[in-house]
Coordinates of C-alpha atoms in Angstrom, one line a residue:
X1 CA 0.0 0.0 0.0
X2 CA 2.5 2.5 -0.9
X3 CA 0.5 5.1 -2.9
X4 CA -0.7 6.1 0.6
X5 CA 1.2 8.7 1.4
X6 CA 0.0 8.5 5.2
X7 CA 1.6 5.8 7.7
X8 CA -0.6 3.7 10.1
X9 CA -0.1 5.8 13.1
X10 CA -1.0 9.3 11.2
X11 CA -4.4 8.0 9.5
X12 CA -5.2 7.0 13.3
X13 CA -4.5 10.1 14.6
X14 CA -6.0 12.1 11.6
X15 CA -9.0 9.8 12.6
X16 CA -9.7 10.8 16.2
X17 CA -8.9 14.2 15.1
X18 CA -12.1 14.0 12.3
X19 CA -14.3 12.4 14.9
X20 CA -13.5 15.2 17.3
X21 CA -14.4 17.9 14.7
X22 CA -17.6 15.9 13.9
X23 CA -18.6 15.5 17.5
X24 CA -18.3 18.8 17.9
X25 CA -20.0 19.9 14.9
X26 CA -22.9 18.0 15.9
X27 CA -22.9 19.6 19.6
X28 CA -22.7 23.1 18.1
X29 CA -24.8 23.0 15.0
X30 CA -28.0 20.7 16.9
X31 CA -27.3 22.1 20.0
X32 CA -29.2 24.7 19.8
X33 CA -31.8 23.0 18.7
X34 CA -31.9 20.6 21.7
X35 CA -31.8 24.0 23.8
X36 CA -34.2 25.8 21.9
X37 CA -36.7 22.5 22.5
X38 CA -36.1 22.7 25.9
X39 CA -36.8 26.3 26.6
X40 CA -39.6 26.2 24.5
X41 CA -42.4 25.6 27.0
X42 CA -40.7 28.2 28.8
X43 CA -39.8 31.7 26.6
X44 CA -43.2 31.0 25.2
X45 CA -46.6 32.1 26.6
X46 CA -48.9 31.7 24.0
X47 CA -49.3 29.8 21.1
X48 CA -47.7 32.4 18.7
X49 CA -44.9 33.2 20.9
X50 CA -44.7 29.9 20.7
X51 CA -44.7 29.2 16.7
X52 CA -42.0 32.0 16.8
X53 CA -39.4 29.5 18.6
X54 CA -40.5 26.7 16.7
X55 CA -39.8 28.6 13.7
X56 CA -36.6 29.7 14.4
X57 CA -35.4 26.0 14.1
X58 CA -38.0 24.2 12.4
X59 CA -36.0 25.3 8.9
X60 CA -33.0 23.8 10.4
X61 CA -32.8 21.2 12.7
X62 CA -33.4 18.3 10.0
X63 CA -29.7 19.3 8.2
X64 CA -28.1 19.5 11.8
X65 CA -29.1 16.3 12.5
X66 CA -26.7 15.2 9.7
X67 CA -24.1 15.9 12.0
X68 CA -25.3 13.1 14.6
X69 CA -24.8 10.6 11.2
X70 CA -22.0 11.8 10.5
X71 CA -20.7 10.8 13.9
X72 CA -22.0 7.5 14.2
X73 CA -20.7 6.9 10.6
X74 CA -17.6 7.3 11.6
X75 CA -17.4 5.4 14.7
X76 CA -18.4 2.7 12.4
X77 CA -16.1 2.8 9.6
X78 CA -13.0 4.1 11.6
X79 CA -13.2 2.6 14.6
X80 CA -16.1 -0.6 14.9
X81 CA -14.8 -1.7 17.7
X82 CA -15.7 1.1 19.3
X83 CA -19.2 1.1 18.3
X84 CA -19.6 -2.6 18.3
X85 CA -19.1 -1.7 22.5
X86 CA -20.9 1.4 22.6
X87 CA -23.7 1.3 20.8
X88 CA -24.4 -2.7 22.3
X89 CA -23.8 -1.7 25.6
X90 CA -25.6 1.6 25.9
X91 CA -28.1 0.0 23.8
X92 CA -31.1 1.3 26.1
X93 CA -29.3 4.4 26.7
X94 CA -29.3 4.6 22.6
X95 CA -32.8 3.7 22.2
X96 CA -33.9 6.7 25.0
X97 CA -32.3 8.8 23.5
X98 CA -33.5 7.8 19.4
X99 CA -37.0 7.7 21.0
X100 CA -36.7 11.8 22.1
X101 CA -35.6 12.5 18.9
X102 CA -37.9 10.9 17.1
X103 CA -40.6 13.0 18.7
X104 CA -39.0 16.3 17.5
X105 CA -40.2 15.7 13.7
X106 CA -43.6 14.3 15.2
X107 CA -44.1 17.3 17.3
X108 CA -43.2 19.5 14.6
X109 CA -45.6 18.2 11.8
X110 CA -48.5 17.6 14.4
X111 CA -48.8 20.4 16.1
X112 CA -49.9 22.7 13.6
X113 CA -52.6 20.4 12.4
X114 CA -55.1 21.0 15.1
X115 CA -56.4 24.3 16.7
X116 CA -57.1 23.2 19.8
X117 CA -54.5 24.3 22.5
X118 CA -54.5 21.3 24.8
X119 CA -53.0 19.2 21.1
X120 CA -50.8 22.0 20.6
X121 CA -49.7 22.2 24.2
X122 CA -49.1 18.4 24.2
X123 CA -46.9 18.3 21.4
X124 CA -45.1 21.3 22.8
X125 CA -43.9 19.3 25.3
X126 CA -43.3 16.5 23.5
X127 CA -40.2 19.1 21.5
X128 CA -39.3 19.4 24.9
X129 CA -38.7 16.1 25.7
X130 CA -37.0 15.5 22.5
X131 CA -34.3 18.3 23.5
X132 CA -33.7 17.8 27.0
X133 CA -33.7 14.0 27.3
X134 CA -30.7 13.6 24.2
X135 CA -29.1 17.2 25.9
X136 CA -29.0 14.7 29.5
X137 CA -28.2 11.6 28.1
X138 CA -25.4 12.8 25.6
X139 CA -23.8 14.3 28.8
X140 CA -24.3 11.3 30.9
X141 CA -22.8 8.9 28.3
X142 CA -19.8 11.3 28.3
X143 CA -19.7 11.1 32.2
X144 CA -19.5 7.5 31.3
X145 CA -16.6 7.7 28.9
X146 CA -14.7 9.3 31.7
X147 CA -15.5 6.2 34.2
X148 CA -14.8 3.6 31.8
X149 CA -17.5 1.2 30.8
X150 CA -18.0 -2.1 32.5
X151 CA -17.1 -4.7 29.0
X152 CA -14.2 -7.0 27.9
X153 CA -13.4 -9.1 25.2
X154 CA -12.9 -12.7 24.6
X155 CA -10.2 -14.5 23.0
X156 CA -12.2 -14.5 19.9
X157 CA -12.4 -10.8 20.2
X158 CA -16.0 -10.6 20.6
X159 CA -17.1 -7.6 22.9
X160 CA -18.8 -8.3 26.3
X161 CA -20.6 -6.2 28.1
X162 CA -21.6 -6.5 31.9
X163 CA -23.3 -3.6 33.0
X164 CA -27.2 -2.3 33.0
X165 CA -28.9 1.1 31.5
X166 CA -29.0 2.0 35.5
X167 CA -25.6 2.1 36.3
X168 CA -25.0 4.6 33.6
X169 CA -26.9 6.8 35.9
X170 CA -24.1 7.2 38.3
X171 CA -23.9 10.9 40.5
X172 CA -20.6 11.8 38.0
X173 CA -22.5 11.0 35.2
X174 CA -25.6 12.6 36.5
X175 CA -23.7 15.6 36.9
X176 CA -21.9 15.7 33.4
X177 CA -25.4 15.7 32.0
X178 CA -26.3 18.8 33.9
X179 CA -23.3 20.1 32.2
X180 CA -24.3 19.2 28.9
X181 CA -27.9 20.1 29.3
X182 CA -27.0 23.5 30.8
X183 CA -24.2 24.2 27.9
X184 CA -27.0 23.5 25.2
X185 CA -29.5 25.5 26.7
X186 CA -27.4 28.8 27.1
X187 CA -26.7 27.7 23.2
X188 CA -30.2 27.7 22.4
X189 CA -31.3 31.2 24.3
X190 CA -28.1 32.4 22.2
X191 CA -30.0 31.9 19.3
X192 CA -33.1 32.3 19.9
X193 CA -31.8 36.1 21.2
X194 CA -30.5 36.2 18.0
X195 CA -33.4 35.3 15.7
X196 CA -36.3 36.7 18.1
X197 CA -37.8 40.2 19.6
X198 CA -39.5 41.6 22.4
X199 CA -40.7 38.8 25.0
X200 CA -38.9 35.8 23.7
X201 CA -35.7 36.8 23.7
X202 CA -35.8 38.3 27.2
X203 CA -36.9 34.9 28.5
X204 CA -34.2 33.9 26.6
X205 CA -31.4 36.0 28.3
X206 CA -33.0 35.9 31.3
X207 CA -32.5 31.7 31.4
X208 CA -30.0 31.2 29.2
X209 CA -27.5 33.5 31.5
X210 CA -28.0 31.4 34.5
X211 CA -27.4 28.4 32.0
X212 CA -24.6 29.4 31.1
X213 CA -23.1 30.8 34.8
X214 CA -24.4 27.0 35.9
X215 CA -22.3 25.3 33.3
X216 CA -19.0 26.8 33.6
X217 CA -19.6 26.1 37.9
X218 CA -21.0 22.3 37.5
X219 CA -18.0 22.0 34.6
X220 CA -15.1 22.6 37.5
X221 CA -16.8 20.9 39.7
X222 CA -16.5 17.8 37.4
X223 CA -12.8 18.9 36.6
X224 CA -12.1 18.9 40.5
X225 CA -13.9 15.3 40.8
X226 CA -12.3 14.1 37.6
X227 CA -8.5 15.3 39.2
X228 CA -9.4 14.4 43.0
X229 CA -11.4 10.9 43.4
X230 CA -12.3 9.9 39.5
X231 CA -10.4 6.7 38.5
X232 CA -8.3 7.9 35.2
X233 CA -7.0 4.9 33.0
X234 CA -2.7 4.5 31.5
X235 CA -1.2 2.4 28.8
X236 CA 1.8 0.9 30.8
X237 CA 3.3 -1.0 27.9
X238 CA 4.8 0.0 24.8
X239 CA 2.6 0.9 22.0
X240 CA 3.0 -0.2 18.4
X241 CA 1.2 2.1 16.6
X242 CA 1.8 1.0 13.1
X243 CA 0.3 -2.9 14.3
X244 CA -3.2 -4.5 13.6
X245 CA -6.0 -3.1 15.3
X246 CA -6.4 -5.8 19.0
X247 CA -6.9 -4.5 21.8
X248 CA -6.0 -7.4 24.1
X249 CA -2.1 -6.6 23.6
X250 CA -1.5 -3.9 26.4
X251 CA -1.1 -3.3 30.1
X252 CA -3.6 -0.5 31.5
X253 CA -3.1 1.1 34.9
X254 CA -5.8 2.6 36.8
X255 CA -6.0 5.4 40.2
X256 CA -7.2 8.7 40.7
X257 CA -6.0 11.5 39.1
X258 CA -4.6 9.7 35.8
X259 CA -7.0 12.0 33.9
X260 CA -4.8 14.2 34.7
X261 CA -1.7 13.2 33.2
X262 CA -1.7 14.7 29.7
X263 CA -2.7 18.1 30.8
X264 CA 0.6 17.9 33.2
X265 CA 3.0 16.6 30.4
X266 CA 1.1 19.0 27.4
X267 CA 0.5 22.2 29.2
X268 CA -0.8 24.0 26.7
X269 CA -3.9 21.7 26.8
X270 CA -5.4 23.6 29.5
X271 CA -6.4 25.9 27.3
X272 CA -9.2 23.8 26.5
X273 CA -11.3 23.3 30.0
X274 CA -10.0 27.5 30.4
X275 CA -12.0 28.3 27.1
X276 CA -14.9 25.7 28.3
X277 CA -15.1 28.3 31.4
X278 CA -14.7 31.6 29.9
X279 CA -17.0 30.6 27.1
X280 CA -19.8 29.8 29.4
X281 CA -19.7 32.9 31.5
X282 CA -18.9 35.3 28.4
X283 CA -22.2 33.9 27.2
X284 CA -24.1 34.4 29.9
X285 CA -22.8 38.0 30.1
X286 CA -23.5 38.6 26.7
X287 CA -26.8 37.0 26.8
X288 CA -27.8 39.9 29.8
X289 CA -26.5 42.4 27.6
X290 CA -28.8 41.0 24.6
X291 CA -25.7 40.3 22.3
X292 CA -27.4 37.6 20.7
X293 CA -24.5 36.3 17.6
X294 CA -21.9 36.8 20.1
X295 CA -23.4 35.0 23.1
X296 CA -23.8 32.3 20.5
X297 CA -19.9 32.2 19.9
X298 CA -19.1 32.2 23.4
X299 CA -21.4 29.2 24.2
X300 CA -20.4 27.6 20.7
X301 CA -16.5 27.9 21.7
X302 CA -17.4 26.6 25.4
X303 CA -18.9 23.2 24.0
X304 CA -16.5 22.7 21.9
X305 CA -13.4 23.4 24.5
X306 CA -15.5 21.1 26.8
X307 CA -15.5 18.2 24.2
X308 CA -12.4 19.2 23.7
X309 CA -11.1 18.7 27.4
X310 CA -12.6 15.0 27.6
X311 CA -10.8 14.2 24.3
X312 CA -7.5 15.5 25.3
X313 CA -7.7 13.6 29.0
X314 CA -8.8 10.4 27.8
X315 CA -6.1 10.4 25.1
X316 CA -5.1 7.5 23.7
X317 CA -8.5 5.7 24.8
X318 CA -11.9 5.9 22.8
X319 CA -13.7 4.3 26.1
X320 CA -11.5 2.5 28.5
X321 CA -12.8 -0.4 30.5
X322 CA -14.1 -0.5 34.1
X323 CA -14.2 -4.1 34.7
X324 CA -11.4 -5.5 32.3
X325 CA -9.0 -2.4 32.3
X326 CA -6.7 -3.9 29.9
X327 CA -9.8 -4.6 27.2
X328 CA -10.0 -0.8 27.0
X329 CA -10.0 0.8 23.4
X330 CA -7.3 3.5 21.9
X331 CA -6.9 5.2 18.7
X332 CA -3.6 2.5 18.3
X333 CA -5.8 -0.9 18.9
X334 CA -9.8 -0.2 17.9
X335 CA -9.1 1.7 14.6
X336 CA -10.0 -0.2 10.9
X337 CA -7.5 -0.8 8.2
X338 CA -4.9 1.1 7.0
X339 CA -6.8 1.3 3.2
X340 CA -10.2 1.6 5.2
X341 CA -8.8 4.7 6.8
X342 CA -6.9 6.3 3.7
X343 CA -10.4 5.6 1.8
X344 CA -12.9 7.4 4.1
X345 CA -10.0 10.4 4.1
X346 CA -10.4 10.7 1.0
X347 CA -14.4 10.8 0.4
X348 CA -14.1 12.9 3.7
X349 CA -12.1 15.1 1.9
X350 CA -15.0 15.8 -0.6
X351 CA -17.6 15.8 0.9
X352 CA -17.2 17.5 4.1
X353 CA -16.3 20.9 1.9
X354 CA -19.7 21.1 0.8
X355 CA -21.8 19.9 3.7
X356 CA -20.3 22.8 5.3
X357 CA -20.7 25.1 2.3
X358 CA -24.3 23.7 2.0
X359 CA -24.8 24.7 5.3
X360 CA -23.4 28.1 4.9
X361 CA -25.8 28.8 2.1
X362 CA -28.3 27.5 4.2
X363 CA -28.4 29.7 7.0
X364 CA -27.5 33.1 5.0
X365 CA -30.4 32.4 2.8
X366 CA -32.6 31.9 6.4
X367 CA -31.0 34.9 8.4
X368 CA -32.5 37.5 9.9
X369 CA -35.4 37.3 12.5
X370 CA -38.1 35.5 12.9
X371 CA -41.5 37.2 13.9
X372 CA -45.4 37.5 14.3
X373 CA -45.4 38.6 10.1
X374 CA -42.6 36.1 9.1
X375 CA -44.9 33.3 10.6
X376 CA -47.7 34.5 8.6
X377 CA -46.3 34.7 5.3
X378 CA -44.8 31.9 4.9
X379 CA -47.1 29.0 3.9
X380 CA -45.1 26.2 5.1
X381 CA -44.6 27.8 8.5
X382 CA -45.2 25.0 11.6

């Protein structure tokens, strides 16, 4: 395979770099729509206040939802492994969270249809279900990530998992789903701020702020748990990164404080959980001031810096083990082929220029803000 100009290693690397950017494009770009669902029954008083917020995401939220299949793509081309564990183990966790978002298209098509208010009441809450329960459970599989998950593998290398959906629901997992929920809806009263007047969008700031003042305090109070009395996972034995993906060929360490390790030998690193701060409390200062596109930066730069900071502790490992530690899976022993890898680079390469581009053109041809006449004149308004 010498027409691939990348060695093993670098197509690995290049690889959790891409799923990075595409985890994060799917927190930022349907975040706010998970945010904006979940303030809904709350900004909105009556029934065209609340067509307003729909509005400012109904457009939308079907192409940012790409970003979510993106992501799971890519776990299962680059890394299967990976997703033979995760998506088998937190199989009910999966299925929650598929069930929420199923009822964002239904809530959105139904609602409209009948004029009575208790129907458009009950499907109002039903878009609020389907933001806050993925917003929760995103965060709480994160949380997870960070504890290891309780699987091994057998000789065979068929994956094994052990635990239940309840003992995902752990307090540190709990609590990084608070995180996540309150990042996302600071997101969402960013752009709702942005694309709204008069009642709405002061909700908005009013809730969003504390959202965002709660997430940057419940974010270091996960980093002091993570550093104080949250079992980190280390490779002990020497990596081959240019070997066949198994990960039953390593010696994993675990104590306390491992977590930390990376940020201590790669200071620069801390810019990351620093930006996942100062982005959370810029937006809620920006949100008070009713800075409605910049707010939306500041909470867009604070999830990613927050992604951001999980990736860079947990690096090498994709999701260690709890039970088995050395079963855990890296970048170096979960990844697909060499060719596999040089392959999806390549479409990725392609096609990843004009989603983005496609999305560009997207929300310039939508901009500007949505209101009581907006609603009105367009036919195919929810």
């Amino acid at each position: 395979m010498d027409f691939i100009p990348f060695d093993y290693a670098t197509l690995r690397l290049i690889w959790w770099l891409l799923l990075g950017v595409l985890l994060i494009g799917f927190a930022v770009m349907d975040g706010f729509d998970l945010g904006v669902g979940t303030l809904l029954p709350f900004v909105a008083k009556t029934d065209a206040e609340r067509r307003i917020v729909v509005n400012t995401i109904g457009p939308v939220w079907e192409g940012n939802q790409v970003w979510l299949i993106l992501g799971g793509g890519a776990i299962f081309a680059a890394f299967p492994p990976l997703y033979a564990v995760s998506f088998s183990g937190f199989y009910l966790a999966m299925f929650l969270i598929l069930f929420a978002l199923i009822l964002r298209p239904v809530g959105f098509k139904f609602r409209g249809k009948v004029e009575d208010p208790r129907w458009r009441e009950t499907w109002d809450w039903a878009l609020f279900v389907g933001g806050a329960v993925p917003a929760l459970i995103f965060g709480v599989a994160v949380g997870n990530v960070l504890l290891g998950a309780p699987f091994h593998f057998t000789p065979e290398l068929r994956a094994v998992y052990t635990g239940g959906f309840f003992d995902l629901l752990t307090p540190f997992a709990l609590l990084a789903g608070l995180v996540s929920v309150s990042l996302l809806v600071a997101h969402g009263a960013a752009m709702l701020v942005m694309k709204t007047d008069g009642p709405i969008a002061t909700r908005a700031a009013r809730y969003g702020s504390v959202a965002g003042v709660l997430a940057a305090a419940l974010f270091v109070a996960a980093g002091v748990w993570i550093a104080t009395g949250i079992a980190g996972f280390r490779v002990d034995s020497v990596v081959d990164t240019a070997l066949a993906s198994n990960p039953l060929h390593k010696t994993v360490s675990t104590a306390p404080g491992l977590w930390m390790d990376n940020y201590r030998t790669m200071p620069l690193t801390m810019a990351a959980p620093l930006l996942g701060v100062l982005g959370a409390l810029a937006s809620a200062v920006l949100l008070r001031l009713r800075r409605g596109g910049l707010a939306f930066v500041a909470s867009g730069v604070s999830i990613a810096s927050v992604i951001l900071t999980v990736g860079f502790a947990i690096f090498p490992f994709l999701l260690p083990s709890s039970s088995v530690p050395g079963a855990g899976l890296t970048l170096w022993d979960a990844s697909s082929s060499r060719l596999t890898l040089w392959i999806m680079l390549l479409a990725t390469i392609v096609f990843l220029p004009l989603v983005l581009l496609y999305t560009a053109w997207v929300y310039r041809v939508l901009r500007g803000k949505v209101t009581d006449a907006s609603v009105a004149d367009t036919p195919n308004a929810y």
